[in-house]
Structures are given as C-alpha cells and as structure tokens.
Coordinates of C-alpha atoms and ligand atoms in Angstrom, one line a residue:
M1 CA 112.2 -211.1 -80.7
P2 CA 114.1 -208.0 -81.9
Q3 CA 113.2 -204.8 -80.1
H4 CA 110.0 -203.5 -81.7
D5 CA 106.9 -201.5 -81.1
K6 CA 104.1 -204.0 -80.0
L7 CA 100.8 -203.7 -81.8
F8 CA 97.6 -203.2 -79.8
I9 CA 95.8 -201.9 -82.9
P10 CA 92.9 -204.0 -84.1
G11 CA 95.0 -205.7 -86.7
P12 CA 97.5 -206.6 -87.6
V13 CA 98.3 -207.7 -84.1
E14 CA 101.5 -208.9 -82.4
V15 CA 102.8 -212.1 -83.8
S16 CA 104.4 -214.5 -81.3
P17 CA 108.0 -215.7 -81.5
K18 CA 106.6 -219.3 -81.7
T19 CA 104.5 -218.3 -84.7
W20 CA 107.4 -216.6 -86.4
A21 CA 109.5 -219.6 -86.0
A22 CA 106.9 -221.7 -87.7
F23 CA 106.5 -219.1 -90.4
T24 CA 110.2 -219.5 -91.3
R25 CA 110.3 -223.3 -91.5
P26 CA 112.1 -224.7 -94.6
M27 CA 109.9 -224.6 -97.7
I28 CA 108.0 -227.6 -99.1
G29 CA 106.5 -228.0 -102.5
H30 CA 102.8 -227.4 -102.7
R31 CA 102.2 -230.4 -104.8
S32 CA 104.3 -232.7 -102.5
E33 CA 103.1 -235.4 -100.2
A34 CA 104.5 -233.3 -97.3
F35 CA 102.1 -230.5 -98.2
R36 CA 99.1 -232.8 -98.6
E37 CA 99.9 -234.2 -95.2
L38 CA 100.2 -230.8 -93.7
Y39 CA 96.7 -229.7 -95.0
R40 CA 95.2 -233.1 -94.0
S41 CA 96.6 -232.8 -90.5
I42 CA 95.2 -229.3 -89.9
H43 CA 91.8 -229.8 -91.6
P44 CA 89.9 -231.5 -88.8
R45 CA 90.9 -228.8 -86.3
L46 CA 89.9 -226.1 -88.8
Q47 CA 86.5 -227.7 -89.1
E48 CA 86.2 -227.8 -85.4
L49 CA 87.0 -224.1 -85.1
F50 CA 84.5 -223.3 -87.8
G51 CA 81.9 -225.6 -86.3
T52 CA 81.4 -227.2 -89.6
A53 CA 81.5 -230.6 -91.4
Q54 CA 82.1 -228.7 -94.7
P55 CA 85.6 -228.4 -96.2
V56 CA 87.7 -225.4 -95.0
F57 CA 89.8 -223.6 -97.6
L58 CA 93.1 -221.8 -97.5
S59 CA 93.3 -218.6 -99.5
T60 CA 96.5 -216.7 -100.2
S61 CA 94.9 -213.3 -100.1
S62 CA 93.8 -211.0 -97.4
A63 CA 90.2 -211.3 -96.3
W64 CA 88.9 -208.9 -99.0
G65 CA 89.9 -211.4 -101.6
V66 CA 87.5 -214.0 -100.2
M67 CA 84.9 -211.3 -99.5
E68 CA 84.9 -210.2 -103.1
G69 CA 85.1 -213.9 -104.2
A70 CA 82.0 -214.7 -102.2
I71 CA 80.1 -212.0 -104.1
R72 CA 81.3 -213.2 -107.5
N73 CA 80.5 -216.8 -106.6
L74 CA 77.1 -216.3 -105.1
V75 CA 75.2 -213.1 -106.1
G76 CA 72.7 -213.8 -109.0
K77 CA 69.7 -211.6 -108.3
R78 CA 70.7 -209.0 -105.7
V79 CA 72.8 -208.7 -102.6
L80 CA 71.7 -207.0 -99.3
N81 CA 74.8 -205.6 -97.6
C82 CA 74.3 -205.1 -93.8
M83 CA 76.3 -201.9 -93.1
C84 CA 77.3 -200.6 -89.7
G85 CA 80.9 -199.3 -90.0
A86 CA 83.8 -198.9 -92.4
F87 CA 84.4 -202.6 -93.3
S88 CA 80.7 -203.5 -93.7
D89 CA 79.9 -200.3 -95.6
K90 CA 82.7 -201.0 -98.1
W91 CA 81.1 -204.3 -99.1
L92 CA 78.3 -202.4 -100.9
D93 CA 80.9 -200.7 -103.1
V94 CA 82.8 -203.9 -103.7
S95 CA 79.5 -205.7 -104.7
R96 CA 78.7 -203.0 -107.2
R97 CA 82.3 -203.0 -108.6
C98 CA 81.8 -206.7 -109.2
G99 CA 78.8 -205.7 -111.5
K100 CA 76.2 -206.9 -109.0
Q101 CA 72.9 -205.4 -108.0
A102 CA 73.4 -204.4 -104.4
E103 CA 71.4 -202.5 -101.7
P104 CA 72.4 -201.2 -98.3
L105 CA 70.8 -202.1 -95.0
Q106 CA 72.5 -199.2 -93.3
V107 CA 72.5 -198.3 -89.6
A108 CA 74.5 -195.5 -87.9
W109 CA 78.0 -196.3 -86.9
G110 CA 78.1 -197.6 -83.4
K111 CA 74.7 -199.3 -83.8
H112 CA 74.1 -203.0 -84.5
I113 CA 72.3 -204.6 -87.4
D114 CA 68.7 -205.1 -86.3
P115 CA 67.3 -208.6 -87.1
Q116 CA 63.8 -207.1 -87.4
Q117 CA 64.9 -204.7 -90.1
L118 CA 66.7 -207.5 -91.9
E119 CA 63.5 -209.6 -91.8
E120 CA 61.6 -206.7 -93.4
R121 CA 64.1 -206.4 -96.2
L122 CA 64.3 -210.1 -96.9
A123 CA 60.5 -210.5 -97.0
T124 CA 60.5 -208.3 -100.1
G125 CA 61.9 -211.2 -102.0
D126 CA 64.3 -208.9 -103.8
F127 CA 67.5 -210.6 -102.6
D128 CA 69.3 -213.9 -102.9
T129 CA 72.4 -213.0 -100.9
V130 CA 73.2 -211.2 -97.6
T131 CA 76.6 -210.0 -96.4
L132 CA 77.2 -209.5 -92.7
I133 CA 80.3 -208.5 -90.6
H134 CA 80.0 -210.2 -87.3
N135 CA 82.4 -207.9 -85.4
E136 CA 82.6 -204.5 -87.1
T137 CA 86.2 -203.7 -86.3
S138 CA 86.0 -199.9 -87.0
T139 CA 83.2 -199.3 -84.4
G140 CA 83.7 -202.1 -81.9
V141 CA 80.2 -203.4 -82.5
M142 CA 79.6 -207.1 -82.3
N143 CA 76.4 -208.0 -84.2
P144 CA 73.8 -210.4 -82.7
L145 CA 74.9 -213.3 -85.0
A146 CA 72.4 -216.0 -83.6
E147 CA 69.4 -213.7 -84.1
I148 CA 70.5 -212.5 -87.5
C149 CA 71.1 -216.1 -88.7
A150 CA 67.7 -217.2 -87.3
V151 CA 66.1 -214.6 -89.7
A152 CA 68.2 -215.7 -92.7
R153 CA 67.4 -219.3 -92.1
K154 CA 63.7 -218.6 -92.8
Y155 CA 64.6 -217.8 -96.4
P156 CA 66.0 -221.0 -98.0
D157 CA 66.8 -219.2 -101.3
I158 CA 69.1 -216.7 -99.5
V159 CA 72.8 -217.4 -98.9
L160 CA 74.4 -215.7 -95.9
I161 CA 78.1 -214.6 -96.1
V162 CA 79.6 -213.8 -92.7
D163 CA 83.0 -212.1 -92.1
T164 CA 84.5 -213.0 -88.7
V165 CA 87.9 -211.5 -89.3
S166 CA 88.2 -209.9 -85.9
S167 CA 86.0 -212.3 -83.8
F168 CA 87.0 -215.7 -85.1
S169 CA 88.1 -218.0 -82.2
A170 CA 87.6 -215.2 -79.7
V171 CA 84.0 -216.3 -79.3
P172 CA 82.2 -219.5 -80.3
I173 CA 80.9 -219.4 -83.9
A174 CA 79.2 -222.6 -85.1
M175 CA 78.8 -222.3 -88.9
D176 CA 76.6 -225.3 -89.5
E177 CA 74.3 -224.8 -86.5
L178 CA 73.9 -221.1 -87.4
G179 CA 73.2 -221.9 -91.1
V180 CA 76.0 -219.6 -92.4
D181 CA 76.8 -220.3 -96.0
V182 CA 80.2 -218.7 -96.2
L183 CA 82.2 -218.1 -93.1
L184 CA 85.5 -216.3 -93.6
T185 CA 88.3 -214.9 -91.5
G186 CA 91.7 -213.3 -92.1
S187 CA 95.0 -214.2 -90.6
Q188 CA 96.3 -211.0 -89.0
K189 CA 93.6 -210.2 -86.4
A190 CA 91.8 -212.7 -84.1
L191 CA 94.3 -215.4 -85.1
A192 CA 97.4 -213.3 -84.6
L193 CA 99.2 -214.6 -87.7
P194 CA 101.1 -212.4 -90.2
P195 CA 98.8 -210.6 -92.7
G196 CA 98.2 -211.8 -96.2
F197 CA 96.2 -215.0 -95.7
S198 CA 92.5 -216.1 -95.1
I199 CA 90.6 -219.2 -94.3
F200 CA 86.9 -219.9 -95.2
S201 CA 84.3 -222.5 -95.5
V202 CA 81.3 -222.9 -97.8
S203 CA 78.0 -224.7 -97.4
E204 CA 76.4 -227.2 -99.8
K205 CA 73.8 -224.6 -100.6
A206 CA 76.5 -222.1 -101.6
F207 CA 78.3 -224.6 -103.7
A208 CA 75.1 -225.4 -105.6
R209 CA 74.6 -221.6 -106.1
A210 CA 78.2 -221.1 -107.3
A211 CA 77.8 -224.0 -109.8
Q212 CA 75.0 -221.9 -111.5
M213 CA 77.0 -218.7 -111.5
P214 CA 78.8 -217.4 -114.6
D215 CA 82.0 -215.3 -114.3
R216 CA 83.2 -216.7 -111.0
G217 CA 86.7 -216.0 -112.2
Y218 CA 89.5 -218.5 -111.3
Y219 CA 91.5 -217.4 -108.3
F220 CA 88.6 -217.3 -105.9
D221 CA 86.3 -219.9 -107.6
F222 CA 84.8 -221.8 -104.8
L223 CA 84.4 -225.0 -106.9
E224 CA 88.2 -224.9 -107.7
F225 CA 88.9 -224.7 -104.0
K226 CA 86.5 -227.6 -103.4
K227 CA 88.0 -229.8 -106.1
N228 CA 91.6 -229.2 -104.9
Q229 CA 90.8 -229.7 -101.2
E230 CA 89.4 -233.1 -102.0
S231 CA 93.1 -234.1 -102.6
D232 CA 94.4 -231.9 -99.8
M233 CA 95.7 -229.1 -102.1
T234 CA 94.9 -225.5 -103.0
P235 CA 94.1 -224.3 -106.6
T236 CA 97.3 -222.2 -106.9
T237 CA 100.6 -222.0 -105.0
P238 CA 99.7 -221.0 -101.5
S239 CA 101.7 -219.1 -98.9
V240 CA 103.1 -222.3 -97.3
A241 CA 104.7 -220.1 -94.6
H242 CA 101.3 -219.0 -93.5
I243 CA 100.1 -222.6 -93.4
H244 CA 103.0 -223.6 -91.2
A245 CA 102.2 -220.7 -88.9
L246 CA 98.5 -221.7 -88.9
E247 CA 99.5 -225.2 -87.9
S248 CA 101.5 -223.8 -85.0
K249 CA 98.6 -221.5 -84.0
L250 CA 96.1 -224.5 -84.0
D251 CA 98.5 -226.3 -81.6
D252 CA 98.3 -223.2 -79.4
I253 CA 94.6 -222.9 -79.6
F254 CA 93.8 -226.5 -78.9
T255 CA 96.4 -226.8 -76.1
E256 CA 94.9 -223.8 -74.4
G257 CA 91.4 -225.2 -75.1
L258 CA 88.6 -223.4 -76.9
A259 CA 86.6 -222.5 -73.7
A260 CA 89.7 -221.2 -72.0
R261 CA 90.5 -219.1 -75.1
H262 CA 87.1 -217.6 -75.1
G263 CA 87.3 -217.0 -71.4
R264 CA 90.7 -215.2 -71.7
H265 CA 89.2 -212.9 -74.3
A266 CA 86.3 -212.1 -72.1
R267 CA 88.6 -211.3 -69.1
T268 CA 91.1 -209.2 -71.1
N269 CA 88.2 -207.3 -72.7
A270 CA 86.6 -206.8 -69.2
L271 CA 89.9 -205.2 -68.0
V272 CA 89.7 -202.7 -70.9
H273 CA 86.0 -202.0 -70.2
G274 CA 86.9 -201.4 -66.5
W275 CA 89.6 -198.9 -67.5
V276 CA 87.2 -197.0 -69.8
H277 CA 84.7 -196.6 -67.0
A278 CA 87.3 -195.7 -64.4
R279 CA 88.9 -193.0 -66.6
G280 CA 85.6 -191.3 -67.5
F281 CA 85.6 -192.4 -71.1
E282 CA 82.6 -193.8 -73.0
F283 CA 82.1 -196.5 -75.5
F284 CA 81.5 -195.8 -79.2
A285 CA 79.4 -199.0 -79.6
E286 CA 76.0 -199.2 -78.0
E287 CA 75.5 -201.2 -74.9
G288 CA 74.8 -204.8 -75.3
Y289 CA 76.5 -205.0 -78.6
R290 CA 80.1 -204.4 -77.7
S291 CA 82.9 -206.5 -79.1
V292 CA 84.9 -208.8 -76.8
S293 CA 88.0 -208.7 -78.9
L294 CA 88.6 -205.0 -79.3
T295 CA 87.2 -201.8 -77.8
C296 CA 86.4 -198.6 -79.6
I297 CA 86.6 -195.8 -77.0
R298 CA 84.7 -192.5 -77.5
N299 CA 86.9 -189.5 -76.9
N300 CA 84.3 -187.7 -74.8
R301 CA 87.1 -186.2 -72.7
G302 CA 88.4 -184.4 -75.8
I303 CA 92.0 -185.6 -75.4
D304 CA 94.6 -185.3 -78.1
V305 CA 94.4 -188.8 -79.4
A306 CA 97.3 -188.4 -81.8
A307 CA 99.6 -187.1 -79.0
L308 CA 98.6 -190.0 -76.7
G309 CA 99.5 -192.5 -79.3
K310 CA 102.8 -190.8 -80.0
R311 CA 103.8 -190.8 -76.3
L312 CA 102.7 -194.4 -75.8
R313 CA 104.8 -195.5 -78.8
S314 CA 108.0 -193.4 -78.0
K315 CA 108.1 -194.1 -74.3
H316 CA 106.5 -197.6 -73.9
H317 CA 106.9 -199.0 -77.5
L318 CA 103.2 -199.9 -77.6
V319 CA 100.9 -198.9 -80.6
I320 CA 97.2 -198.2 -80.4
D321 CA 94.8 -197.0 -83.1
G322 CA 93.7 -193.4 -83.3
G323 CA 90.3 -194.1 -84.8
Y324 CA 89.3 -195.4 -88.3
G325 CA 88.0 -193.4 -91.2
K326 CA 85.5 -190.7 -90.3
I327 CA 85.8 -191.3 -86.6
K328 CA 89.6 -190.7 -86.4
G329 CA 90.4 -188.6 -83.4
Q330 CA 86.9 -188.9 -82.1
T331 CA 87.7 -192.4 -81.0
F332 CA 90.6 -194.7 -80.3
R333 CA 90.8 -198.4 -80.3
L334 CA 92.5 -201.0 -78.2
S335 CA 92.8 -204.7 -79.3
N336 CA 92.8 -207.7 -77.0
M337 CA 92.9 -210.1 -79.9
G338 CA 95.2 -213.0 -80.4
D339 CA 97.6 -214.0 -77.6
E340 CA 97.1 -211.1 -75.2
T341 CA 96.7 -212.0 -71.5
E342 CA 95.5 -210.2 -68.4
E343 CA 99.2 -209.4 -67.7
T344 CA 99.9 -207.8 -71.1
V345 CA 96.6 -205.9 -71.3
S346 CA 97.1 -204.6 -67.7
H347 CA 100.5 -203.4 -68.8
L348 CA 99.0 -201.6 -71.8
L349 CA 96.4 -199.9 -69.5
A350 CA 99.1 -198.9 -67.0
C351 CA 101.2 -197.4 -69.9
L352 CA 98.1 -195.6 -71.2
D353 CA 97.6 -194.0 -67.7
D354 CA 101.2 -192.9 -67.7
S355 CA 100.9 -191.4 -71.2
L356 CA 97.6 -189.7 -70.3
S357 CA 99.1 -188.0 -67.3
T358 CA 102.2 -186.6 -68.9
Ligands
PLP401 C1 90.5 -206.0 -91.3 C2 89.2 -206.4 -91.7 C3 88.9 -206.8 -93.0 C4 89.8 -206.6 -94.2 O1 90.9 -207.4 -94.1 P1 92.1 -207.3 -95.2 O2 93.1 -208.1 -94.5 O3 92.5 -205.8 -95.3 O4 91.5 -207.8 -96.4 C5 87.6 -207.2 -93.3 N1 86.7 -207.4 -92.3 C6 86.9 -207.0 -91.1 C7 85.9 -207.2 -90.1 C8 88.2 -206.5 -90.7 O5 88.4 -206.2 -89.4

C-alpha cells in the first residue's frame, strides 16, 4: 500500500491491499455469463450473512439510496421513524421529501429506542412502516434489535426496515428469524469495502407491499431488482469493481469464520472500552446499549479534540473522528470495524496516549 493516513473513523474505514487488488481486477460485461457466474457464486454466502432465504440485491449507490428506495417502495399510509442520532433522525426528513406521511419516535442522542414506546406508537394503528437504525453510528448506540423486532412482529400489516450499515457482520443479524422486511448495509463501514455500494434483502411481505405501491421509481424499484436477480443480474450497470471486492471480502469472512469475526469485534471493542475507563473518559452511549463496532467517547475531560486528531494524524498517520453533527468536539469516535485486530487497535490506543500527552 502507498504511504497513507489510516482511517479509524466510523466510515469509510481502511481498505485492505487484498480488497484493493480485487477491486482493480479486469472489467467484465454486466450482461455476460462471467458476471452471472460471479453473482451466482456470491449469492449463497450473502444469504448466509443476512440470515435469509430471500434474494440479496446489489445496489450501486451508497446506503442512502436504498434507505430512500425502501421508503418509496413501502410507505403507503404512514411511516414511523425511530430516531436516536444523526443518521436515524435524517430518515424522517428523507421520508417527508419522498412525499410520505412520517412521524418521529425520538429519543435523546445517546439513548436507545425503547421497545415499549414503539409498541405504544404501533398500537395506534396509524403506521404501515417502521424505520430503524440498528447501530446509530453518530452516537455509538446499538439498539436492542431482537426486542424491537419482537414488537414489530406483533403487527402483521407493518413492514420493518432496518439499516445495519455499521453493524453488519460484526454481530449476528438473522433477518428471517427476526422478521425484518428490508435489511440493508453499505460497503464502506462494517464490510471495509470502498464507498459507493450497498447490499440489501427484501421479505415476501415487503415485495407484496411494493407491488401495490405507485411511484416506486426505477433505479431502486425492489421488483426490478427481484426480476433481474432471478437471472443473476442487476437492473442497471453495477459497479463491477465493488462486486469483485465483495467476493474477495466474502472469502475473508468465511475463511475467518463468522463466530471468529464476531469474537474479534468483541475483543477489539473491549480494548477501546478498557482504554476509555483507564484514561478517565466516559461513554456517550448509555450503558447496556453500546456498539461493539465503534465507540463514541464523551469528552468529559475537556480536551482539545481537534488538536488531538491533528497530532495523531501528523505524527502517527492515523485518523479518528472528532464527533458528528451537533456533538462535534463534545465527543470523538474510534472505529474497530472491518479488518482491525487486537494488534492494530492496541497500536491506535498507544498512539492516542502519545498524542494526548504531548
Ligand atoms: C454512514 C451511514 C449511513 C449513510 O451511508 P452513506 O454511505 O452516506 O449513504 C447510513 N446509516 C448508517 C447507520 C451509517 O453509519
């Protein structure tokens, strides 16, 4: 790899030399047998990662494309947007910009979505769709997915859209068992691929809803994706380079093993948590609901976060995040997504110590 500043921000994250090598493989035509073979070969492993028997789709867009697409495909009556941070809050605005009736279920940043509150809102009968961000990347909150899905499953007329952009493959997420109707993730965070690509899966219930929905558009029409996937293709010309990189990443993931991958994320995250405690910092996310793939650290010591980031970058060529949106400077975030190991995370923490003490 050329000399570069290594990203420990919560996305995009460092892309490995092996992944880059796959990304730059010679091009193939997207209507060729070679492409169909490629899609066919990765599909069972994608289904296993998603925990689904449903088709898994390849979208040449960042995650927001699929997030907006899900709204356009599925919201008939009204959507309830579960909001606990910058990404989940924005989904309300996006829903309304799509011309949909949308209501917030808002909790304070740093708090989790409460299944009880969700239950109360769904019991009104006002909604046919719910959006949830599993791992709210801006605050470091990991929402209680199993409990939230258990509530949603009580309402057969409701479809549940779940964004797992920063948690996918870092923890087990079983779409079919949970009853998730759209599960989506982006490329540049938990999967450590270059940005600009997303993968998602759609339940039968969601396909049936989409079929009734006018104005789905074309680029993100779930039924177009379904029709094309049946012959191992995508509706439009995909980023073939991303799919080559994804194939390489799936090799990595299944060589390591899913349980080992989850364990590695737990251990690297525990190293960061230990450092936070030992250095007298606090967590922004409430206890019991902290992400295992990134850490949002409360700047209770009142350090100059921007200066810390600058020293870390200029001396050690490592990049961290100085807080997102309205909590910039009051927090900073460290990622342990993707390929990071105990060795690389320990190195980051040692460099942070050095940069804090100078
Ligand atoms: C980064 C992120 C997104 C947005 O991804 P884009 O690639 O910018 O579209 C959505 N949801 C979560 C949880 C994220 O972390």
